[in-house]
Amino acid sequence: MLPAVKDLQLNNADQFKKDYRMGEFMFFGHDRHKALSADAFPEAIKQMQEWGQGKLKPHFILENISPDQGTPEARALSAINTKWNTTLVSMVRSKDDASYDNALASYKSFLGENRWEEIVKVRSEKMKLNKEKLGIQ
């Protein structure tokens, strides 16, 4: 960015957003470009990034472990995820322990009716393959 534009970003964020609208999208669909610029992140973000160094670890073993698209397990997992979202809302909004327990029991029953054991097997097998690819015992 030109120095005048950078100055506007740092000192008058509202005007910068109005004139340039650069805060509304990420270049190339992700923020990798930000790694190329030392001043791309505000100080508050840099503080969080520095705090996370050494604490956060990648979990590549868990990458791409969902059942393959088009399989019965993939369809069941989609239904399970949707059911979980509605169940979680019901649990958060429950008025008493009984309604909370009822929502949770209904979800657990739904798991049993929708191939949960098969999904766990698929995920476990894919994690095993990922571990082999990574050379992890």
Short mmCIF file of N, CA and C in Angstrom, two decimals, residues 1-133:
data_model
loop_
_atom_site.label_atom_id
_atom_site.label_comp_id
_atom_site.label_asym_id
_atom_site.label_seq_id
_atom_site.Cartn_x
_atom_site.Cartn_y
_atom_site.Cartn_z
N MET A 1 0.84 -1.18 0.00
CA MET A 1 0.00 0.00 0.00
C MET A 1 0.88 1.24 0.00
N LEU A 2 0.37 2.28 -0.58
CA LEU A 2 1.06 3.56 -0.53
C LEU A 2 1.09 4.06 0.90
N PRO A 3 2.11 4.82 1.27
CA PRO A 3 2.19 5.32 2.65
C PRO A 3 0.94 6.10 3.08
N ALA A 4 0.36 6.87 2.18
CA ALA A 4 -0.83 7.65 2.54
C ALA A 4 -2.01 6.73 2.84
N VAL A 5 -2.13 5.65 2.10
CA VAL A 5 -3.22 4.71 2.32
C VAL A 5 -3.00 3.96 3.62
N LYS A 6 -1.76 3.55 3.88
CA LYS A 6 -1.44 2.86 5.12
C LYS A 6 -1.71 3.76 6.32
N ASP A 7 -1.36 5.04 6.20
CA ASP A 7 -1.61 6.00 7.26
C ASP A 7 -3.11 6.12 7.52
N LEU A 8 -3.90 6.16 6.46
CA LEU A 8 -5.35 6.24 6.60
C LEU A 8 -5.87 4.99 7.31
N GLN A 9 -5.33 3.83 6.96
CA GLN A 9 -5.76 2.58 7.60
C GLN A 9 -5.47 2.60 9.09
N LEU A 10 -4.31 3.08 9.47
CA LEU A 10 -3.91 3.08 10.86
C LEU A 10 -4.58 4.17 11.68
N ASN A 11 -4.84 5.33 11.08
CA ASN A 11 -5.31 6.48 11.84
C ASN A 11 -6.78 6.84 11.64
N ASN A 12 -7.40 6.32 10.60
CA ASN A 12 -8.81 6.62 10.37
C ASN A 12 -9.45 5.40 9.72
N ALA A 13 -9.66 4.37 10.52
CA ALA A 13 -10.13 3.09 10.01
C ALA A 13 -11.49 3.20 9.32
N ASP A 14 -12.37 4.04 9.85
CA ASP A 14 -13.69 4.17 9.23
C ASP A 14 -13.59 4.75 7.82
N GLN A 15 -12.78 5.77 7.65
CA GLN A 15 -12.61 6.36 6.32
C GLN A 15 -11.92 5.38 5.38
N PHE A 16 -10.95 4.64 5.91
CA PHE A 16 -10.25 3.64 5.10
C PHE A 16 -11.23 2.59 4.58
N LYS A 17 -12.11 2.10 5.46
CA LYS A 17 -13.10 1.11 5.06
C LYS A 17 -14.06 1.67 4.02
N LYS A 18 -14.44 2.93 4.22
CA LYS A 18 -15.38 3.56 3.29
C LYS A 18 -14.74 3.78 1.92
N ASP A 19 -13.49 4.25 1.89
CA ASP A 19 -12.83 4.57 0.63
C ASP A 19 -12.31 3.35 -0.11
N TYR A 20 -11.74 2.40 0.63
CA TYR A 20 -11.05 1.29 -0.02
C TYR A 20 -11.75 -0.06 0.12
N ARG A 21 -12.55 -0.22 1.15
CA ARG A 21 -13.31 -1.45 1.39
C ARG A 21 -12.42 -2.70 1.43
N MET A 22 -11.17 -2.54 1.80
CA MET A 22 -10.24 -3.67 1.79
C MET A 22 -10.43 -4.60 2.97
N GLY A 23 -11.10 -4.16 4.01
CA GLY A 23 -11.33 -5.03 5.15
C GLY A 23 -12.45 -6.01 4.93
N GLU A 24 -13.13 -5.94 3.78
CA GLU A 24 -14.30 -6.77 3.55
C GLU A 24 -13.99 -8.06 2.80
N PHE A 25 -12.77 -8.28 2.39
CA PHE A 25 -12.45 -9.51 1.68
C PHE A 25 -11.01 -9.89 1.96
N MET A 26 -10.70 -11.13 1.68
CA MET A 26 -9.33 -11.60 1.80
C MET A 26 -8.78 -11.83 0.41
N PHE A 27 -7.59 -11.37 0.17
CA PHE A 27 -6.96 -11.60 -1.11
C PHE A 27 -6.81 -13.09 -1.36
N PHE A 28 -7.12 -13.53 -2.53
CA PHE A 28 -6.95 -14.91 -2.96
C PHE A 28 -7.72 -15.91 -2.11
N GLY A 29 -8.71 -15.45 -1.35
CA GLY A 29 -9.55 -16.35 -0.59
C GLY A 29 -8.98 -16.82 0.74
N HIS A 30 -7.83 -16.34 1.12
CA HIS A 30 -7.26 -16.70 2.41
C HIS A 30 -6.28 -15.63 2.85
N ASP A 31 -5.74 -15.76 4.02
CA ASP A 31 -4.89 -14.68 4.53
C ASP A 31 -3.40 -15.01 4.46
N ARG A 32 -3.00 -15.90 3.60
CA ARG A 32 -1.58 -16.22 3.47
C ARG A 32 -0.78 -14.98 3.06
N HIS A 33 -1.41 -14.10 2.29
CA HIS A 33 -0.71 -12.89 1.85
C HIS A 33 -0.25 -12.05 3.03
N LYS A 34 -0.94 -12.17 4.15
CA LYS A 34 -0.58 -11.36 5.31
C LYS A 34 0.78 -11.76 5.87
N ALA A 35 1.15 -12.99 5.67
CA ALA A 35 2.45 -13.44 6.18
C ALA A 35 3.60 -12.74 5.47
N LEU A 36 3.32 -12.16 4.32
CA LEU A 36 4.37 -11.48 3.55
C LEU A 36 4.62 -10.07 4.03
N SER A 37 3.79 -9.55 4.90
CA SER A 37 3.91 -8.16 5.33
C SER A 37 3.96 -8.09 6.85
N ALA A 38 5.00 -7.46 7.37
CA ALA A 38 5.15 -7.36 8.82
C ALA A 38 4.12 -6.44 9.45
N ASP A 39 3.59 -5.51 8.68
CA ASP A 39 2.64 -4.56 9.25
C ASP A 39 1.19 -4.85 8.85
N ALA A 40 0.93 -6.03 8.34
CA ALA A 40 -0.41 -6.36 7.87
C ALA A 40 -1.40 -6.55 9.02
N PHE A 41 -0.91 -6.99 10.17
CA PHE A 41 -1.80 -7.25 11.30
C PHE A 41 -1.70 -6.12 12.31
N PRO A 42 -2.82 -5.74 12.93
CA PRO A 42 -2.75 -4.76 14.02
C PRO A 42 -2.08 -5.38 15.24
N GLU A 43 -1.64 -4.54 16.14
CA GLU A 43 -0.91 -5.01 17.31
C GLU A 43 -1.71 -6.01 18.14
N ALA A 44 -3.02 -5.81 18.25
CA ALA A 44 -3.85 -6.72 19.04
C ALA A 44 -3.83 -8.13 18.46
N ILE A 45 -3.82 -8.25 17.15
CA ILE A 45 -3.76 -9.56 16.50
C ILE A 45 -2.38 -10.17 16.68
N LYS A 46 -1.34 -9.35 16.55
CA LYS A 46 0.03 -9.86 16.72
C LYS A 46 0.21 -10.44 18.12
N GLN A 47 -0.40 -9.79 19.11
CA GLN A 47 -0.28 -10.28 20.48
C GLN A 47 -0.89 -11.67 20.61
N MET A 48 -2.06 -11.89 19.99
CA MET A 48 -2.69 -13.21 20.05
C MET A 48 -1.86 -14.24 19.30
N GLN A 49 -1.30 -13.85 18.15
CA GLN A 49 -0.48 -14.77 17.38
C GLN A 49 0.76 -15.19 18.17
N GLU A 50 1.40 -14.23 18.82
CA GLU A 50 2.59 -14.54 19.61
C GLU A 50 2.25 -15.44 20.79
N TRP A 51 1.10 -15.20 21.42
CA TRP A 51 0.68 -16.03 22.55
C TRP A 51 0.50 -17.47 22.10
N GLY A 52 -0.03 -17.69 20.91
CA GLY A 52 -0.31 -19.03 20.43
C GLY A 52 0.92 -19.81 20.00
N GLN A 53 2.04 -19.13 19.78
CA GLN A 53 3.24 -19.84 19.32
C GLN A 53 3.70 -20.82 20.39
N GLY A 54 3.87 -22.07 19.97
CA GLY A 54 4.31 -23.11 20.88
C GLY A 54 3.17 -23.80 21.62
N LYS A 55 1.98 -23.24 21.55
CA LYS A 55 0.83 -23.84 22.24
C LYS A 55 -0.08 -24.59 21.29
N LEU A 56 -0.16 -24.14 20.08
CA LEU A 56 -1.06 -24.74 19.11
C LEU A 56 -0.30 -25.72 18.24
N LYS A 57 -0.86 -26.89 18.05
CA LYS A 57 -0.20 -27.91 17.25
C LYS A 57 -1.15 -28.38 16.15
N PRO A 58 -0.62 -28.65 14.97
CA PRO A 58 -1.49 -29.15 13.90
C PRO A 58 -1.97 -30.56 14.22
N HIS A 59 -3.14 -30.88 13.73
CA HIS A 59 -3.72 -32.20 13.94
C HIS A 59 -3.96 -32.87 12.60
N PHE A 60 -2.90 -33.10 11.86
CA PHE A 60 -3.03 -33.65 10.53
C PHE A 60 -3.59 -35.07 10.53
N ILE A 61 -3.49 -35.74 11.65
CA ILE A 61 -4.07 -37.09 11.74
C ILE A 61 -5.58 -37.01 11.55
N LEU A 62 -6.17 -35.89 11.93
CA LEU A 62 -7.61 -35.72 11.84
C LEU A 62 -8.07 -35.12 10.52
N GLU A 63 -7.16 -34.87 9.59
CA GLU A 63 -7.51 -34.27 8.31
C GLU A 63 -8.22 -35.28 7.42
N ASN A 64 -9.27 -34.85 6.77
CA ASN A 64 -9.98 -35.65 5.76
C ASN A 64 -10.40 -37.04 6.26
N ILE A 65 -11.01 -37.08 7.43
CA ILE A 65 -11.42 -38.39 7.97
C ILE A 65 -12.92 -38.63 7.82
N SER A 66 -13.63 -37.67 7.26
CA SER A 66 -15.07 -37.88 7.08
C SER A 66 -15.31 -38.95 6.03
N PRO A 67 -16.43 -39.63 6.12
CA PRO A 67 -16.74 -40.64 5.10
C PRO A 67 -16.78 -40.01 3.70
N ASP A 68 -16.44 -40.80 2.70
CA ASP A 68 -16.42 -40.32 1.32
C ASP A 68 -17.82 -39.90 0.89
N GLN A 69 -17.87 -38.81 0.12
CA GLN A 69 -19.16 -38.31 -0.36
C GLN A 69 -19.89 -39.37 -1.17
N GLY A 70 -21.19 -39.38 -1.02
CA GLY A 70 -22.01 -40.32 -1.77
C GLY A 70 -22.24 -41.64 -1.06
N THR A 71 -21.53 -41.87 0.02
CA THR A 71 -21.71 -43.12 0.76
C THR A 71 -22.84 -42.96 1.77
N PRO A 72 -23.43 -44.07 2.19
CA PRO A 72 -24.48 -43.98 3.23
C PRO A 72 -23.97 -43.33 4.51
N GLU A 73 -22.69 -43.57 4.84
CA GLU A 73 -22.12 -42.99 6.05
C GLU A 73 -22.02 -41.47 5.94
N ALA A 74 -21.67 -40.96 4.74
CA ALA A 74 -21.58 -39.51 4.54
C ALA A 74 -22.95 -38.86 4.71
N ARG A 75 -23.97 -39.49 4.15
CA ARG A 75 -25.33 -38.95 4.29
C ARG A 75 -25.77 -38.99 5.76
N ALA A 76 -25.45 -40.07 6.44
CA ALA A 76 -25.81 -40.19 7.85
C ALA A 76 -25.07 -39.14 8.69
N LEU A 77 -23.79 -38.91 8.38
CA LEU A 77 -23.02 -37.92 9.13
C LEU A 77 -23.60 -36.52 8.93
N SER A 78 -24.04 -36.23 7.73
CA SER A 78 -24.67 -34.93 7.48
C SER A 78 -25.93 -34.77 8.33
N ALA A 79 -26.74 -35.81 8.40
CA ALA A 79 -27.94 -35.77 9.22
C ALA A 79 -27.59 -35.65 10.70
N ILE A 80 -26.55 -36.35 11.12
CA ILE A 80 -26.12 -36.30 12.53
C ILE A 80 -25.64 -34.90 12.88
N ASN A 81 -24.87 -34.28 12.00
CA ASN A 81 -24.39 -32.92 12.27
C ASN A 81 -25.54 -31.93 12.39
N THR A 82 -26.52 -32.07 11.50
CA THR A 82 -27.69 -31.20 11.57
C THR A 82 -28.46 -31.43 12.86
N LYS A 83 -28.63 -32.68 13.21
CA LYS A 83 -29.34 -33.01 14.46
C LYS A 83 -28.58 -32.46 15.67
N TRP A 84 -27.25 -32.53 15.65
CA TRP A 84 -26.46 -32.02 16.76
C TRP A 84 -26.67 -30.51 16.92
N ASN A 85 -26.68 -29.79 15.80
CA ASN A 85 -26.86 -28.34 15.87
C ASN A 85 -28.19 -27.99 16.53
N THR A 86 -29.25 -28.66 16.14
CA THR A 86 -30.56 -28.36 16.74
C THR A 86 -30.63 -28.85 18.18
N THR A 87 -29.98 -29.98 18.46
CA THR A 87 -29.97 -30.50 19.83
C THR A 87 -29.22 -29.56 20.76
N LEU A 88 -28.10 -29.05 20.31
CA LEU A 88 -27.30 -28.14 21.14
C LEU A 88 -28.11 -26.89 21.49
N VAL A 89 -28.81 -26.34 20.52
CA VAL A 89 -29.66 -25.18 20.79
C VAL A 89 -30.74 -25.54 21.81
N SER A 90 -31.34 -26.70 21.64
CA SER A 90 -32.38 -27.14 22.60
C SER A 90 -31.80 -27.29 24.00
N MET A 91 -30.59 -27.82 24.09
CA MET A 91 -29.97 -28.02 25.39
C MET A 91 -29.63 -26.68 26.05
N VAL A 92 -29.13 -25.75 25.25
CA VAL A 92 -28.79 -24.43 25.80
C VAL A 92 -30.05 -23.71 26.29
N ARG A 93 -31.12 -23.86 25.55
CA ARG A 93 -32.37 -23.17 25.90
C ARG A 93 -33.26 -23.93 26.87
N SER A 94 -32.85 -25.10 27.30
CA SER A 94 -33.71 -25.90 28.17
C SER A 94 -33.98 -25.18 29.48
N LYS A 95 -35.18 -25.33 29.95
CA LYS A 95 -35.63 -24.64 31.16
C LYS A 95 -35.26 -25.38 32.43
N ASP A 96 -35.04 -26.71 32.30
CA ASP A 96 -34.73 -27.50 33.48
C ASP A 96 -33.88 -28.70 33.09
N ASP A 97 -33.42 -29.41 34.07
CA ASP A 97 -32.55 -30.57 33.82
C ASP A 97 -33.26 -31.65 33.02
N ALA A 98 -34.54 -31.83 33.26
CA ALA A 98 -35.28 -32.89 32.57
C ALA A 98 -35.34 -32.64 31.07
N SER A 99 -35.61 -31.40 30.65
CA SER A 99 -35.66 -31.12 29.21
C SER A 99 -34.27 -31.21 28.59
N TYR A 100 -33.24 -30.84 29.34
CA TYR A 100 -31.87 -30.98 28.87
C TYR A 100 -31.54 -32.46 28.65
N ASP A 101 -31.82 -33.27 29.67
CA ASP A 101 -31.54 -34.70 29.58
C ASP A 101 -32.35 -35.36 28.46
N ASN A 102 -33.56 -34.91 28.26
CA ASN A 102 -34.41 -35.46 27.21
C ASN A 102 -33.83 -35.16 25.83
N ALA A 103 -33.37 -33.93 25.62
CA ALA A 103 -32.78 -33.55 24.33
C ALA A 103 -31.51 -34.36 24.07
N LEU A 104 -30.69 -34.54 25.10
CA LEU A 104 -29.45 -35.31 24.94
C LEU A 104 -29.74 -36.78 24.67
N ALA A 105 -30.71 -37.33 25.37
CA ALA A 105 -31.09 -38.73 25.15
C ALA A 105 -31.63 -38.94 23.74
N SER A 106 -32.41 -37.99 23.27
CA SER A 106 -32.94 -38.07 21.91
C SER A 106 -31.81 -38.06 20.89
N TYR A 107 -30.80 -37.23 21.12
CA TYR A 107 -29.65 -37.17 20.21
C TYR A 107 -28.88 -38.49 20.23
N LYS A 108 -28.64 -39.04 21.41
CA LYS A 108 -27.91 -40.30 21.50
C LYS A 108 -28.68 -41.42 20.80
N SER A 109 -29.98 -41.41 20.92
CA SER A 109 -30.81 -42.38 20.23
C SER A 109 -30.69 -42.20 18.72
N PHE A 110 -30.67 -40.96 18.27
CA PHE A 110 -30.53 -40.64 16.84
C PHE A 110 -29.20 -41.18 16.31
N LEU A 111 -28.14 -41.08 17.10
CA LEU A 111 -26.83 -41.62 16.68
C LEU A 111 -26.94 -43.11 16.39
N GLY A 112 -27.58 -43.83 17.30
CA GLY A 112 -27.72 -45.27 17.13
C GLY A 112 -28.54 -45.65 15.90
N GLU A 113 -29.47 -44.80 15.53
CA GLU A 113 -30.33 -45.09 14.38
C GLU A 113 -29.73 -44.65 13.05
N ASN A 114 -28.58 -43.96 13.10
CA ASN A 114 -28.02 -43.38 11.88
C ASN A 114 -26.55 -43.72 11.66
N ARG A 115 -26.23 -44.99 11.77
CA ARG A 115 -24.92 -45.51 11.37
C ARG A 115 -23.72 -44.91 12.11
N TRP A 116 -23.89 -44.45 13.32
CA TRP A 116 -22.78 -43.84 14.03
C TRP A 116 -21.59 -44.79 14.17
N GLU A 117 -21.85 -46.04 14.47
CA GLU A 117 -20.75 -47.01 14.63
C GLU A 117 -19.96 -47.16 13.33
N GLU A 118 -20.65 -47.17 12.19
CA GLU A 118 -19.97 -47.29 10.90
C GLU A 118 -19.14 -46.04 10.61
N ILE A 119 -19.67 -44.87 10.99
CA ILE A 119 -18.93 -43.62 10.79
C ILE A 119 -17.66 -43.62 11.62
N VAL A 120 -17.76 -44.08 12.85
CA VAL A 120 -16.58 -44.17 13.72
C VAL A 120 -15.54 -45.11 13.11
N LYS A 121 -15.98 -46.22 12.54
CA LYS A 121 -15.04 -47.16 11.91
C LYS A 121 -14.33 -46.50 10.71
N VAL A 122 -15.10 -45.80 9.88
CA VAL A 122 -14.50 -45.11 8.72
C VAL A 122 -13.49 -44.08 9.19
N ARG A 123 -13.86 -43.29 10.17
CA ARG A 123 -12.95 -42.26 10.68
C ARG A 123 -11.69 -42.89 11.28
N SER A 124 -11.86 -43.94 12.04
CA SER A 124 -10.71 -44.60 12.66
C SER A 124 -9.75 -45.14 11.61
N GLU A 125 -10.31 -45.76 10.57
CA GLU A 125 -9.47 -46.30 9.50
C GLU A 125 -8.72 -45.18 8.79
N LYS A 126 -9.39 -44.08 8.53
CA LYS A 126 -8.74 -42.96 7.85
C LYS A 126 -7.66 -42.32 8.74
N MET A 127 -7.90 -42.26 10.05
CA MET A 127 -6.87 -41.76 10.95
C MET A 127 -5.66 -42.69 10.95
N LYS A 128 -5.91 -43.98 10.91
CA LYS A 128 -4.82 -44.96 10.87
C LYS A 128 -3.98 -44.75 9.61
N LEU A 129 -4.65 -44.54 8.47
CA LEU A 129 -3.92 -44.28 7.22
C LEU A 129 -3.13 -42.98 7.28
N ASN A 130 -3.72 -41.95 7.89
CA ASN A 130 -3.00 -40.68 8.04
C ASN A 130 -1.76 -40.85 8.90
N LYS A 131 -1.88 -41.62 9.98
CA LYS A 131 -0.72 -41.86 10.83
C LYS A 131 0.39 -42.57 10.06
N GLU A 132 0.00 -43.53 9.23
CA GLU A 132 1.00 -44.24 8.41
C GLU A 132 1.69 -43.28 7.45
N LYS A 133 0.91 -42.42 6.81
CA LYS A 133 1.47 -41.45 5.86
C LYS A 133 2.45 -40.50 6.57
#
